[in-house]
Every structure is written in structure tokens, then in C-alpha cells.
Coordinates of C-alpha atoms in Angstrom, one line a residue:
Chain A
M1 CA -136.8 202.3 -76.6
E2 CA -140.2 203.9 -76.7
A3 CA -140.3 207.5 -75.5
T4 CA -142.5 206.6 -72.6
A5 CA -140.1 203.8 -71.6
L6 CA -137.3 206.3 -71.7
E7 CA -139.3 208.6 -69.5
D8 CA -139.7 205.8 -67.1
V9 CA -136.0 205.2 -67.0
L10 CA -135.3 208.9 -66.3
D11 CA -138.0 208.8 -63.6
S12 CA -136.3 205.8 -62.0
L13 CA -133.0 207.7 -62.2
Y14 CA -134.6 210.6 -60.5
D15 CA -135.9 208.4 -57.7
A16 CA -132.5 206.6 -57.3
V17 CA -130.7 210.0 -56.8
V18 CA -133.3 211.2 -54.3
A19 CA -133.1 207.9 -52.4
G20 CA -129.3 207.9 -52.5
D21 CA -129.1 204.5 -54.3
S22 CA -125.9 204.7 -56.2
E23 CA -126.2 201.2 -57.8
A24 CA -129.6 202.0 -59.2
A25 CA -128.4 205.5 -60.3
V26 CA -125.6 203.8 -62.3
A27 CA -128.0 201.2 -63.7
H28 CA -130.6 203.7 -64.8
T29 CA -128.0 206.1 -66.2
T30 CA -126.5 203.3 -68.2
A31 CA -130.0 202.2 -69.5
A32 CA -130.9 205.8 -70.4
L33 CA -127.7 206.4 -72.4
E34 CA -127.9 203.0 -74.1
A35 CA -131.5 203.7 -75.1
G36 CA -130.2 206.8 -76.9
A37 CA -131.1 209.5 -74.4
A38 CA -129.1 212.6 -74.9
P39 CA -126.6 213.1 -72.1
L40 CA -128.0 216.6 -71.6
S41 CA -131.5 215.2 -71.2
V42 CA -130.2 212.7 -68.6
L43 CA -128.8 215.7 -66.8
F44 CA -131.5 218.2 -67.2
D45 CA -134.6 216.0 -67.2
S46 CA -133.6 213.7 -64.3
M47 CA -130.4 214.3 -62.3
I48 CA -130.7 218.1 -61.9
P49 CA -134.4 218.0 -60.9
A50 CA -133.5 215.2 -58.5
L51 CA -130.8 217.2 -56.9
E52 CA -133.0 220.2 -56.6
E53 CA -135.6 218.1 -54.9
V54 CA -132.9 216.8 -52.5
G55 CA -131.8 220.4 -51.8
S56 CA -135.3 221.5 -51.1
L57 CA -135.9 218.5 -48.7
F58 CA -132.7 219.4 -46.9
E59 CA -133.5 223.1 -46.6
S60 CA -136.9 222.3 -45.2
N61 CA -135.5 219.8 -42.6
Q62 CA -137.2 216.8 -44.2
I63 CA -133.9 215.1 -44.8
F64 CA -130.5 215.7 -43.1
L65 CA -126.8 215.3 -43.7
P66 CA -126.8 211.5 -44.0
E67 CA -129.5 211.4 -46.7
M68 CA -128.0 214.4 -48.4
L69 CA -124.6 212.8 -48.6
V70 CA -125.9 209.5 -50.1
A71 CA -127.9 211.4 -52.6
A72 CA -124.9 213.4 -53.6
R73 CA -122.9 210.2 -53.9
A74 CA -125.6 208.6 -56.1
M75 CA -125.6 211.8 -58.3
Q76 CA -121.8 211.6 -58.6
A77 CA -122.0 207.9 -59.6
G78 CA -124.4 208.7 -62.4
M79 CA -122.4 211.8 -63.4
E80 CA -119.3 209.7 -63.9
L81 CA -121.1 208.1 -66.8
V82 CA -122.6 211.2 -68.2
R83 CA -119.6 213.5 -67.8
P84 CA -117.4 212.1 -70.6
R85 CA -120.2 212.4 -73.1
L86 CA -120.8 216.1 -72.2
A87 CA -117.2 217.1 -73.2
D88 CA -118.4 218.4 -76.5
E89 CA -121.7 219.7 -75.4
S90 CA -120.7 223.1 -74.1
A91 CA -124.4 224.0 -73.8
A92 CA -124.3 221.9 -70.6
R93 CA -122.0 224.3 -68.9
I94 CA -123.3 227.4 -67.3
G95 CA -120.0 228.3 -65.8
T96 CA -116.7 227.3 -64.4
F97 CA -116.0 227.0 -60.7
V98 CA -112.8 226.6 -58.7
M99 CA -113.3 225.4 -55.1
G100 CA -111.1 224.7 -52.1
T101 CA -110.8 224.7 -48.3
V102 CA -108.2 227.2 -47.0
A103 CA -104.7 226.4 -45.8
G104 CA -104.6 225.0 -42.3
D105 CA -108.1 223.5 -42.6
I106 CA -109.1 220.0 -43.7
H107 CA -112.9 220.2 -43.4
D108 CA -114.5 219.1 -46.6
I109 CA -118.0 217.7 -46.1
G110 CA -119.8 221.0 -46.9
K111 CA -117.4 221.9 -49.7
N112 CA -117.9 218.5 -51.3
L113 CA -121.6 218.8 -51.2
C114 CA -121.3 222.3 -52.8
N115 CA -119.3 220.7 -55.6
V116 CA -121.9 218.1 -56.4
M117 CA -124.7 220.7 -56.3
L118 CA -122.7 223.0 -58.5
E119 CA -121.9 220.3 -61.0
G120 CA -125.5 219.2 -60.9
A121 CA -126.5 222.8 -61.7
G122 CA -124.3 222.8 -64.8
F123 CA -120.9 224.1 -63.6
E124 CA -117.6 222.6 -64.4
V125 CA -116.0 222.3 -61.0
F126 CA -112.3 222.2 -60.3
D127 CA -111.9 221.0 -56.7
L128 CA -108.5 221.9 -55.2
G129 CA -109.3 219.9 -52.1
V130 CA -108.4 220.9 -48.5
N131 CA -105.5 222.7 -46.9
V132 CA -105.1 224.8 -50.1
P133 CA -102.5 227.6 -49.9
A134 CA -103.5 230.9 -51.4
A135 CA -100.9 230.5 -54.1
E136 CA -102.6 227.3 -55.3
F137 CA -105.9 229.2 -55.6
V138 CA -104.1 231.8 -57.7
A139 CA -102.5 229.1 -59.9
A140 CA -105.8 227.3 -60.5
I141 CA -107.6 230.6 -61.3
T142 CA -104.8 231.4 -63.8
E143 CA -105.1 228.0 -65.4
H144 CA -108.9 227.5 -65.5
R145 CA -110.1 231.1 -65.8
P146 CA -113.2 230.3 -63.8
D147 CA -116.3 232.5 -63.5
A148 CA -116.4 231.9 -59.7
V149 CA -114.3 230.8 -56.9
G150 CA -115.5 229.2 -53.7
I151 CA -113.3 229.4 -50.5
S152 CA -114.2 227.5 -47.4
A153 CA -113.0 227.8 -43.8
F154 CA -114.6 225.8 -41.0
L155 CA -112.7 227.2 -38.0
T156 CA -112.5 230.7 -36.5
T157 CA -108.8 230.2 -36.5
T158 CA -108.6 229.5 -40.2
M159 CA -111.0 232.3 -41.2
P160 CA -108.1 234.7 -41.6
E161 CA -106.9 232.5 -44.5
L162 CA -110.0 233.7 -46.4
V163 CA -108.5 237.2 -46.3
T164 CA -105.0 235.9 -47.2
T165 CA -106.5 234.0 -50.1
I166 CA -108.6 236.9 -51.4
D167 CA -105.6 239.3 -51.0
A168 CA -103.4 236.9 -53.0
I169 CA -106.0 236.7 -55.8
T170 CA -106.2 240.5 -55.9
A171 CA -102.4 240.9 -55.8
A172 CA -102.2 238.5 -58.8
G173 CA -104.5 240.9 -60.8
L174 CA -107.3 238.3 -61.0
R175 CA -109.8 239.7 -58.6
D176 CA -111.9 241.6 -61.2
D177 CA -112.3 238.5 -63.4
I178 CA -114.1 236.4 -60.9
V179 CA -116.8 236.4 -58.3
I180 CA -115.7 235.0 -54.9
V181 CA -118.1 233.1 -52.6
V182 CA -117.1 232.2 -49.1
G183 CA -118.6 229.7 -46.6
G184 CA -118.0 227.4 -43.6
A185 CA -119.5 227.1 -40.2
P186 CA -118.3 230.3 -38.5
V187 CA -118.5 232.5 -41.6
D188 CA -121.5 234.7 -42.1
Q189 CA -122.7 237.4 -44.5
A190 CA -121.3 240.3 -42.3
Y191 CA -117.9 238.6 -42.3
A192 CA -118.0 238.0 -46.1
D193 CA -118.9 241.7 -46.6
R194 CA -116.1 242.8 -44.4
I195 CA -113.4 240.8 -46.2
G196 CA -114.5 241.8 -49.6
A197 CA -116.1 238.6 -50.8
D198 CA -118.9 238.9 -53.4
G199 CA -121.1 236.4 -51.7
Y200 CA -121.7 234.1 -48.8
A201 CA -123.7 230.9 -48.6
P202 CA -124.6 228.9 -45.5
N203 CA -125.1 225.6 -47.2
A204 CA -124.7 223.8 -50.6
V205 CA -128.1 224.6 -51.9
S206 CA -127.8 228.3 -51.3
T207 CA -124.3 228.2 -52.8
V208 CA -125.8 227.4 -56.2
R209 CA -128.4 230.1 -55.9
T210 CA -125.8 232.7 -54.8
V211 CA -123.3 231.9 -57.5
K212 CA -125.9 231.8 -60.3
A213 CA -127.2 235.2 -59.1
L214 CA -123.7 236.7 -58.9
I215 CA -122.6 235.6 -62.4
G216 CA -126.0 236.4 -63.9
V217 CA -127.3 233.0 -65.1
S218 CA -130.7 231.5 -64.2
Chain B
M1 CA -124.4 225.7 -6.3
A2 CA -126.0 225.8 -9.8
I3 CA -126.3 222.1 -10.3
G4 CA -128.6 222.0 -7.3
H5 CA -130.7 224.8 -8.8
E6 CA -130.2 227.1 -5.9
A7 CA -129.5 230.7 -6.9
P8 CA -125.9 231.4 -6.0
D9 CA -124.4 234.8 -5.4
R10 CA -122.9 234.5 -8.9
P11 CA -123.1 231.7 -11.5
P12 CA -120.2 229.2 -11.3
I13 CA -117.5 229.4 -13.9
V14 CA -116.4 226.3 -15.7
L15 CA -113.0 226.8 -17.4
G16 CA -110.1 224.4 -17.9
V17 CA -110.8 220.8 -16.9
S18 CA -111.8 219.4 -20.3
N19 CA -111.2 220.0 -24.0
A20 CA -114.6 221.5 -24.6
T21 CA -114.3 223.9 -21.7
G22 CA -110.5 224.4 -22.1
I23 CA -108.1 227.0 -23.5
K24 CA -105.7 226.3 -26.4
M25 CA -102.0 226.7 -25.7
S26 CA -101.2 230.0 -27.5
T27 CA -104.0 231.8 -25.6
Y28 CA -102.9 230.1 -22.4
R29 CA -99.4 231.3 -22.9
A30 CA -100.6 234.9 -23.5
L31 CA -102.8 234.6 -20.3
K32 CA -99.7 233.5 -18.2
E33 CA -97.7 236.4 -19.6
L34 CA -100.5 238.9 -19.0
L35 CA -100.9 237.7 -15.4
G36 CA -97.2 237.3 -14.7
V37 CA -97.7 233.6 -13.9
D38 CA -94.7 231.4 -14.2
A39 CA -95.9 227.9 -15.0
P40 CA -94.9 225.2 -17.5
D41 CA -96.7 224.5 -20.8
E42 CA -98.6 221.3 -20.0
Y43 CA -101.4 219.7 -22.0
L44 CA -104.7 218.1 -21.1
Y45 CA -104.5 214.3 -21.2
D46 CA -100.7 214.7 -21.5
W47 CA -101.4 215.1 -25.2
P48 CA -99.6 217.9 -27.1
E49 CA -101.3 217.1 -30.4
L50 CA -104.7 218.0 -28.9
G51 CA -103.2 221.4 -28.1
T52 CA -105.4 222.2 -25.1
A53 CA -103.6 223.5 -22.0
A54 CA -103.6 221.9 -18.6
I55 CA -104.0 225.2 -16.8
D56 CA -101.9 225.8 -13.7
E57 CA -103.5 226.5 -10.3
A58 CA -102.6 230.2 -10.1
T59 CA -104.2 230.9 -13.5
M60 CA -107.2 228.7 -12.6
R61 CA -107.7 230.9 -9.5
R62 CA -107.4 234.1 -11.5
L63 CA -109.9 232.8 -14.0
H64 CA -112.2 232.2 -11.0
S65 CA -112.8 228.7 -12.3
D66 CA -115.0 226.9 -9.8
V67 CA -114.2 223.4 -11.1
R68 CA -111.2 221.1 -11.1
G69 CA -110.8 218.2 -13.5
V70 CA -109.9 214.6 -13.4
L71 CA -109.0 213.0 -16.7
D72 CA -107.9 209.6 -17.9
L73 CA -104.7 208.9 -19.9
E74 CA -103.8 206.7 -22.8
P75 CA -102.0 203.5 -21.8
V76 CA -98.4 204.3 -20.8
A77 CA -97.1 202.2 -23.8
V78 CA -99.2 204.3 -26.3
R79 CA -98.0 207.5 -24.7
E80 CA -94.4 206.3 -24.8
R81 CA -94.7 205.2 -28.4
N82 CA -96.1 208.6 -29.4
R83 CA -93.6 210.5 -27.4
T84 CA -90.6 208.8 -29.0
R85 CA -92.0 208.6 -32.5
E86 CA -90.4 210.5 -35.4
P87 CA -91.1 214.2 -34.9
H88 CA -94.1 215.5 -37.1
S89 CA -95.1 211.9 -38.0
D90 CA -98.7 210.8 -37.5
Y91 CA -100.1 210.5 -34.0
V92 CA -102.1 207.3 -33.5
D93 CA -104.1 206.6 -30.4
S94 CA -105.0 203.3 -28.7
W95 CA -108.2 202.9 -30.9
G96 CA -106.1 203.1 -34.1
S97 CA -107.5 206.5 -35.0
G98 CA -105.1 209.4 -35.2
A99 CA -104.1 212.9 -36.2
R100 CA -101.8 214.4 -38.9
E101 CA -99.8 217.6 -38.6
I102 CA -101.0 219.7 -41.6
R103 CA -99.0 222.8 -40.5
P104 CA -96.4 223.0 -37.8
G105 CA -98.1 222.4 -34.5
E106 CA -101.6 222.0 -36.0
W107 CA -103.0 218.5 -35.8
F108 CA -106.2 217.3 -37.4
P109 CA -108.0 214.1 -36.6
M110 CA -107.9 212.6 -40.1
L111 CA -106.7 209.0 -39.7
H112 CA -109.6 206.6 -39.6
P113 CA -108.8 202.9 -39.1
L114 CA -112.2 201.6 -40.2
A115 CA -112.7 204.0 -43.1
E116 CA -113.5 201.2 -45.5
A117 CA -115.5 198.9 -43.2
T118 CA -119.1 198.1 -43.9
T119 CA -119.5 194.7 -42.3
I120 CA -119.8 193.3 -38.8
D121 CA -116.9 190.9 -39.5
E122 CA -114.7 194.0 -40.0
I123 CA -115.8 195.3 -36.6
D124 CA -115.0 192.0 -35.0
A125 CA -111.6 191.8 -36.7
H126 CA -110.5 195.3 -35.6
E127 CA -108.0 195.4 -32.7
W128 CA -110.0 197.3 -30.1
P129 CA -108.1 199.1 -27.3
D130 CA -107.4 197.4 -24.0
M131 CA -109.4 199.3 -21.5
N132 CA -108.2 197.2 -18.6
D133 CA -104.7 198.6 -18.9
P134 CA -104.2 200.0 -15.3
S135 CA -102.0 202.9 -16.4
R136 CA -105.1 204.6 -17.9
V137 CA -106.6 205.4 -14.5
A138 CA -103.8 204.7 -12.0
H139 CA -103.6 208.4 -11.0
V140 CA -107.4 208.9 -10.7
A141 CA -108.2 207.8 -7.2
A142 CA -105.5 209.9 -5.5
Q143 CA -106.1 213.0 -7.6
A144 CA -109.9 212.9 -6.9
E145 CA -109.4 212.2 -3.2
R146 CA -107.0 215.2 -2.9
L147 CA -109.5 217.5 -4.7
A148 CA -112.3 216.2 -2.5
D149 CA -110.2 216.8 0.7
D150 CA -109.5 220.3 -0.4
D151 CA -113.2 220.8 -0.8
E152 CA -112.9 224.1 -2.6
Y153 CA -114.1 223.2 -6.1
A154 CA -116.6 221.0 -7.9
I155 CA -114.9 218.0 -9.5
I156 CA -115.6 217.3 -13.1
A157 CA -114.4 214.0 -14.6
T158 CA -114.0 213.7 -18.4
P159 CA -112.5 210.5 -19.8
W160 CA -111.4 211.2 -23.3
L161 CA -114.1 210.9 -26.0
L162 CA -116.2 208.1 -24.6
F163 CA -118.7 209.4 -27.1
P164 CA -120.2 206.7 -29.3
L165 CA -121.1 208.8 -32.4
E166 CA -117.9 210.9 -32.3
R167 CA -115.8 207.8 -31.8
A168 CA -117.5 206.2 -34.8
F169 CA -116.5 209.4 -36.8
A170 CA -113.0 208.9 -35.6
M171 CA -113.0 205.3 -36.7
Q172 CA -114.6 205.9 -40.1
G173 CA -114.5 209.6 -41.0
M174 CA -117.5 211.7 -40.3
D175 CA -119.0 211.7 -43.8
T176 CA -118.4 208.0 -44.3
F177 CA -120.1 207.1 -41.0
L178 CA -123.0 209.4 -41.7
M179 CA -123.5 207.7 -45.1
N180 CA -123.2 204.3 -43.5
L181 CA -126.1 205.1 -41.2
V182 CA -128.2 205.2 -44.4
L183 CA -126.4 202.6 -46.6
Y184 CA -125.5 200.0 -44.0
P185 CA -127.7 200.7 -41.0
E186 CA -127.1 197.3 -39.3
F187 CA -123.4 197.8 -39.5
A188 CA -123.5 201.4 -38.3
E189 CA -125.6 200.5 -35.3
A190 CA -123.4 197.5 -34.5
L191 CA -120.4 199.8 -34.6
L192 CA -122.0 202.2 -32.2
W193 CA -122.9 199.5 -29.8
K194 CA -119.4 197.9 -30.0
I195 CA -117.8 201.3 -29.3
Q196 CA -120.1 201.8 -26.4
A197 CA -119.2 198.4 -25.0
V198 CA -115.5 199.3 -25.1
C199 CA -116.2 202.7 -23.6
K200 CA -118.1 201.0 -20.7
Q201 CA -115.0 199.0 -19.7
L202 CA -113.0 202.2 -19.2
M203 CA -115.8 204.2 -17.7
G204 CA -116.3 201.3 -15.2
H205 CA -112.7 201.5 -14.1
F206 CA -112.7 205.3 -14.1
L207 CA -115.9 205.6 -11.9
E208 CA -114.6 202.9 -9.5
A209 CA -111.4 204.9 -9.1
L210 CA -113.3 208.1 -8.5
G211 CA -115.5 206.6 -5.9
P212 CA -117.6 209.3 -4.3
N213 CA -115.1 212.0 -5.1
V214 CA -116.7 213.5 -8.2
D215 CA -119.5 216.0 -8.8
I216 CA -120.0 215.9 -12.5
I217 CA -119.3 213.3 -15.2
K218 CA -118.9 214.8 -18.7
I219 CA -119.9 212.8 -21.7
G220 CA -121.5 213.8 -25.0
D221 CA -121.8 213.5 -28.8
D222 CA -122.1 216.3 -31.3
L223 CA -125.6 216.2 -32.7
G224 CA -126.1 219.6 -34.2
T225 CA -124.8 221.7 -37.1
Q226 CA -124.6 225.4 -37.6
E227 CA -128.1 225.4 -39.0
S228 CA -129.9 222.4 -37.7
L229 CA -129.4 218.7 -36.6
L230 CA -126.8 216.4 -37.9
M231 CA -129.4 213.7 -38.4
S232 CA -133.1 213.6 -38.4
P233 CA -134.9 213.4 -35.0
D234 CA -136.3 210.0 -36.2
M235 CA -132.9 208.6 -36.9
Y236 CA -131.6 210.0 -33.6
R237 CA -134.5 208.4 -31.7
Q238 CA -134.3 205.1 -33.5
V239 CA -130.5 204.6 -33.6
L240 CA -128.6 206.8 -31.2
K241 CA -131.0 207.6 -28.4
P242 CA -131.2 204.0 -27.1
I243 CA -127.4 204.0 -27.0
H244 CA -127.2 207.3 -25.2
A245 CA -130.0 206.2 -22.8
D246 CA -128.1 202.9 -22.1
W247 CA -124.9 204.8 -21.6
I248 CA -126.4 207.3 -19.1
E249 CA -128.1 204.5 -17.2
F250 CA -124.8 202.7 -17.0
I251 CA -123.1 205.8 -15.5
K252 CA -125.9 206.7 -13.2
A253 CA -126.0 203.2 -11.8
R254 CA -122.3 203.7 -10.7
T255 CA -122.1 207.2 -9.4
A256 CA -124.3 209.9 -7.7
A257 CA -122.5 212.6 -9.8
K258 CA -124.5 214.8 -12.1
L259 CA -124.3 214.1 -15.8
L260 CA -123.1 216.8 -18.1
F261 CA -123.8 216.1 -21.8
H262 CA -121.8 218.0 -24.4
T263 CA -123.4 218.4 -27.8
D264 CA -122.5 221.1 -30.4
G265 CA -124.6 222.9 -32.8
D266 CA -128.4 223.6 -33.0
V267 CA -129.8 220.7 -30.9
F268 CA -132.9 222.5 -29.8
P269 CA -135.3 219.9 -31.2
L270 CA -133.7 217.1 -29.2
I271 CA -133.7 218.7 -25.7
D272 CA -136.8 216.9 -24.6
D273 CA -135.0 213.7 -25.4
F274 CA -132.1 214.8 -23.3
V275 CA -134.4 215.5 -20.4
D276 CA -136.0 212.1 -20.9
M277 CA -132.6 210.4 -20.6
G278 CA -131.7 212.1 -17.3
I279 CA -129.1 214.6 -18.6
D280 CA -128.6 217.0 -15.8
I281 CA -126.4 219.6 -17.4
L282 CA -126.4 220.6 -21.1
N283 CA -123.2 222.0 -22.7
P284 CA -122.1 224.0 -24.7
I285 CA -125.3 225.9 -25.7
Q286 CA -123.9 227.1 -29.1
T287 CA -125.7 230.4 -29.3
S288 CA -124.4 231.0 -32.8
A289 CA -126.3 227.9 -34.1
G290 CA -129.9 228.2 -35.2
E291 CA -132.5 228.0 -32.4
M292 CA -129.8 227.8 -29.7
S293 CA -129.6 231.6 -30.0
N294 CA -133.0 231.8 -28.4
L295 CA -131.9 231.8 -24.8
E296 CA -135.3 232.9 -23.4
A297 CA -137.0 230.0 -25.0
L298 CA -134.4 227.6 -23.8
R299 CA -134.7 228.9 -20.2
D300 CA -138.5 229.0 -20.3
R301 CA -138.9 225.5 -21.7
Y302 CA -136.1 223.7 -20.0
G303 CA -134.7 225.9 -17.3
A304 CA -136.5 224.0 -14.5
K305 CA -135.5 220.6 -16.0
M306 CA -131.8 221.0 -16.6
V307 CA -128.8 223.3 -16.0
F308 CA -127.1 225.1 -18.9
C309 CA -123.3 225.3 -19.1
G310 CA -121.6 227.4 -21.8
A311 CA -123.3 230.0 -24.0
I312 CA -120.4 232.5 -24.3
D313 CA -119.9 232.6 -28.0
T314 CA -116.5 231.6 -29.4
Q315 CA -117.3 232.1 -33.1
R316 CA -117.6 235.9 -32.9
I317 CA -117.8 237.5 -29.4
L318 CA -114.7 236.0 -27.8
P319 CA -112.3 236.2 -30.7
H320 CA -113.5 239.4 -32.3
G321 CA -115.3 241.3 -29.6
T322 CA -113.7 244.1 -27.4
P323 CA -113.5 243.5 -23.6
T324 CA -116.5 245.9 -23.2
E325 CA -118.6 243.9 -25.7
I326 CA -117.7 240.7 -24.0
R327 CA -118.7 242.0 -20.6
A328 CA -122.0 243.1 -22.0
E329 CA -122.6 239.7 -23.7
V330 CA -121.8 237.9 -20.5
R331 CA -124.2 240.1 -18.5
R332 CA -126.9 239.5 -21.1
V333 CA -126.4 235.7 -21.0
V334 CA -126.2 235.6 -17.2
D335 CA -129.4 237.7 -16.9
I336 CA -131.3 235.3 -19.0
L337 CA -129.9 231.9 -18.2
G338 CA -128.8 232.6 -14.6
R339 CA -132.1 234.0 -13.4
D340 CA -133.1 230.8 -11.5
G341 CA -129.7 229.7 -10.7
G342 CA -129.5 227.0 -13.4
Y343 CA -126.5 228.3 -15.3
M344 CA -122.8 227.7 -15.3
V345 CA -120.7 230.1 -17.3
S346 CA -118.4 228.7 -19.9
S347 CA -117.2 229.4 -23.4
V348 CA -119.0 227.6 -26.2
H349 CA -116.4 224.9 -26.7
T350 CA -112.6 225.4 -26.5
V351 CA -111.2 228.9 -26.3
M352 CA -109.2 228.8 -29.5
N353 CA -105.8 230.5 -30.2
D354 CA -107.6 233.4 -31.8
V355 CA -109.0 234.7 -28.5
P356 CA -106.9 237.5 -26.9
A357 CA -106.0 236.8 -23.3
E358 CA -107.7 240.1 -22.3
N359 CA -111.0 238.8 -23.6
V360 CA -110.8 235.6 -21.5
L361 CA -110.3 237.8 -18.4
A362 CA -113.2 240.1 -19.5
M363 CA -115.5 237.1 -19.6
V364 CA -114.7 235.9 -16.1
D365 CA -114.5 239.4 -14.6
A366 CA -117.9 240.2 -15.8
V367 CA -119.3 237.2 -13.9
V368 CA -117.4 238.0 -10.7
E369 CA -118.2 241.7 -10.7
G370 CA -121.9 241.1 -11.4
P371 CA -124.2 243.9 -12.6
R372 CA -122.8 247.4 -12.0

């Protein structure tokens, strides 16, 4: 494929992700890879800029949760094809991230959006899911040795689990090895400061910014 | 009183009577103990998995609650099936949606019968609940008539979740339905209208049973998030507003009661739409969410057009504040929203189990005592 033709495919992939069209995202990702595009180029020249655009539209209230969710889904569909080819391209990774919603809480929409944005930004993300006991966070940190850990709580009644989880991580001697970012509807910066988290993010877009700043990558 | 926009000697207090203005069971037990009230643990809608207390009369009086509630019930067969099911197994309601116990006593609504559906055929094929089952509303007429005869309190009626968008979330899962609004808009819209048609059957029976013995009908749909709207104003106006407008028209054609609309989060950009549709009372005024913190702007722009109900923060003030801080916050809110009489005091959504009983009393006592 001609270079310009390849650029067209990457442009189309960008548009498909922004529009939240999963089928088109898969088709254009396939076409780009078959045409010999480097997986890193598919990621950095198309998908990541697309997701950044989506994030910026979301933050400026030009799109809302429904559009954001379908864009994230389209991104994930394309990533399924790119991810296996990135295994030996460690350059694609800017960090490792462990994510979960605390015990007693099953809210996951915000957490899942964070995962997509983080993966889109170049993190390897291990999602522990919802209703995750503190011990599971500790086990996952021990196993994956992440740079950062995200802990989510959506209810005022499950916010104390953020403390329990951070305490368990500290007790396991892992606290100094990682940065901890917390989020969820009732959480704010003051609460994050009070419980000894390193950072707080009100939404998926700012999660990426916050984590990157905390671990010192741009 | 407040719903007539006459300045009362103190703003009315709306506690108990519905889930969104209610108190969860642990806090209710602590309240009873603190007050020395001996009353059984009973649940709103006769529904333990919801976890919200049906507050006894002595406690309601001590809370100075100026309202009493009338609710519907699930059909007797559904209640019986759930009551006799294997302990800790999934709770499933008459719509086919349900809750799972993720920790002892904590139930989350996570069972969605139409999670995979994307076609109108699947809507048609679903077994929709029988809203003509008389056991849903058999108690309503007598209960409302007794409350009206007592003539002490305003009567609020809240049939459970006759909320089109939130019921669609219950049927599909919130993220799935939000995506379907974009991916399968015809399906999503058809699902909302179908839900509303089913809701109308029950609301018709419910309003008929109430007759004139009701002051406020509570409906709603959560449209805001912590930071902004759940969907764009355009999508709201195109898809959901016609449904809400039709719903409100249906209700207002059948009752003279005021209409209270419950909608969480930062919904400031939609309040003109709410006024358009004839919403009389807006709840819960989630002051922790975005622009809804701007109570002066809310009052100045909309205070003459609607009554506000709620605004006492449950994310920080009620669970984490001291009684002194709570009194100060209640005075602040009453001073702003209550200036022209268009304010009813309530917590922003359910008083959760993390709120100390003393704090609930501080909230209501601050209203009753007035400025000191």
C-alpha cells in the first residue's frame, strides 16, 4: 500500500474510534496491519490521538457518556487486534497499572472508561473488576509489580474501603513501590489527601493525566 | 405550605415516605435507639433487599416530617416467591430485573433481563409485568383516605421506579443502555416507550385508588452525573423529553396533585425543560454535583417557577459533618432556597448507613429551631 493510502486508513480508523463505530474500527485496524503498518504506528498515529480527541470532547461537554462509551468500545475492538502484536514491543508500554473497584461496590462504568483511556495512553492494565477485597489488590500488586494502582469507590458507604485497601497495601510493604490514585463519584481531592492516596481524578481523562504526572512520564 | 409558594413559618421537612427521601435500616435502628422508640424493623415497599426503612410514626414525628407516604407493592405472588426463596439467592422483581447480595445484607441491582437485546422483536418477546394485578394497589385507597382524614400531613405517593430511563437501565444495565442510545437508537427509544406504556397501566390504577387523597406524586429519572449531564441536552430533548412530557401529561390529566421529579446529579442545563414540562417540585438538588452547588443561581432563575426539595448534602455533610456543621449548613440552605417559601428540606437522596443518628436529628432540629 502506498504511504498516502496507509495514512488514509489510519485517518479512517481515527474517525471510526471518535464516532464509536466498532465494526469500522476493526475493519480499518485490520486493513492497516495487513498493509504493513507497525502496530505502534496504528496505536500512536491513530488510536491514541482519537481517544485524546474523545477525551477532550468529553471534558468540554461536546459529547457525553453514551458517545464516550461507544468510542471506548470501538477503541477496545481495535486494540484486540493490535495488542497481541505489541507483546514484544515494550516501547509501547509507558507503565503498568492495576485497577479495581473496592469490596462492597459493583460500580464499574467509570473504572472501565479509565482502563480504556489508560491502555490507549500506553499502559498495560490489569483490571481486577468490581467488589475487590483489599487482599486481592495486594496479591495483584505482588504479582504484576505495577507502577500505579487505581482504586474506585462509588458510594459514601464504600469509601472507607479505600482506606482499608491502602492500609493493606502498606501493611504488605508495597506502598512505597507504587503510586495510588483514587476516584469515584463521592471522592474528592481533599478525601484523597486525607487517606494518603497520591492522586485523585474526577474522570477517565484526568486519570491518565494524573497518573502520568505522578509516575513522571509525558 | 411550600408547594403553594406561600412563605411558611418554617420550611416543610420531607423525610421517610420514599427511597430517595428515606433512611437506610442501620441508621434507622440507631435513631430508634437514640430516641428510645420501640418499633419493628420494617422496609419500604415491604422489600428488605432495598434496605430502606419504613419509619414508624413516633420517629416520623420526632423527625418533624411533614409528609406521609403511599407506596405500591409488587404482586403478592412475587413477594411470596421472594420471601420463600433460598436465603441469599438473587432477588428478582416482576419486571425480571433483580439484585444480588454481594456482601451479607448488601444488595446491588445487577441482574438485567434484556442485557443482550438490541431489537424490537426482543422487546416484544419479553414477558412484561402484569400491572393489572390487584394486589399491587389493594391497600392504597384505604391508606390514602385515612391519611387524608387525619389531615395532618401532606401525602406523597411514590409507586416504585415508574421511571422510563432508570427502568431501561434496570432491564439492560446502565452502560449497555447508554451505548444502545447511540448504537441502536430506534431500539432504545422503543424500549423507553414500551416501559412507559407498562408504567402507565400501574400509574392509572394507582391514581384511581388514590382519588383526591394525594398532594404530591413523585416520579423521576436520573439525568445528571457528578460533573455534568448523563447525556447531551440534544439527546435528552430528542429522545427522552417527549417521553417525560407525555408521562407528566398522563399523570396531570388524572390528578390535581403536584408533580415532584427526582433527578440526581448536575442537571442545571435541563431545568428550563423541567419547567416546560410542568414539573412542580425538583428533587434532590444534589449540591455536590457541578452547577447544582450554586443555590443562589438556582433560586434566582427558577425559584418563582418551581419548588426545590432536598439540597442537604449526603456525600460529605451528613455522613462526615459534626452536628454543629450540619446545623450551619441547613441554615445556609434554608436562608437561600427558603427565602420565598419555595423550599422543602430533605437529604440529597437516601440517608445512608454511614450517617450518625445524631446528624439526622441535627438536620431536622436546625429547621425547627430556625435562626437563633
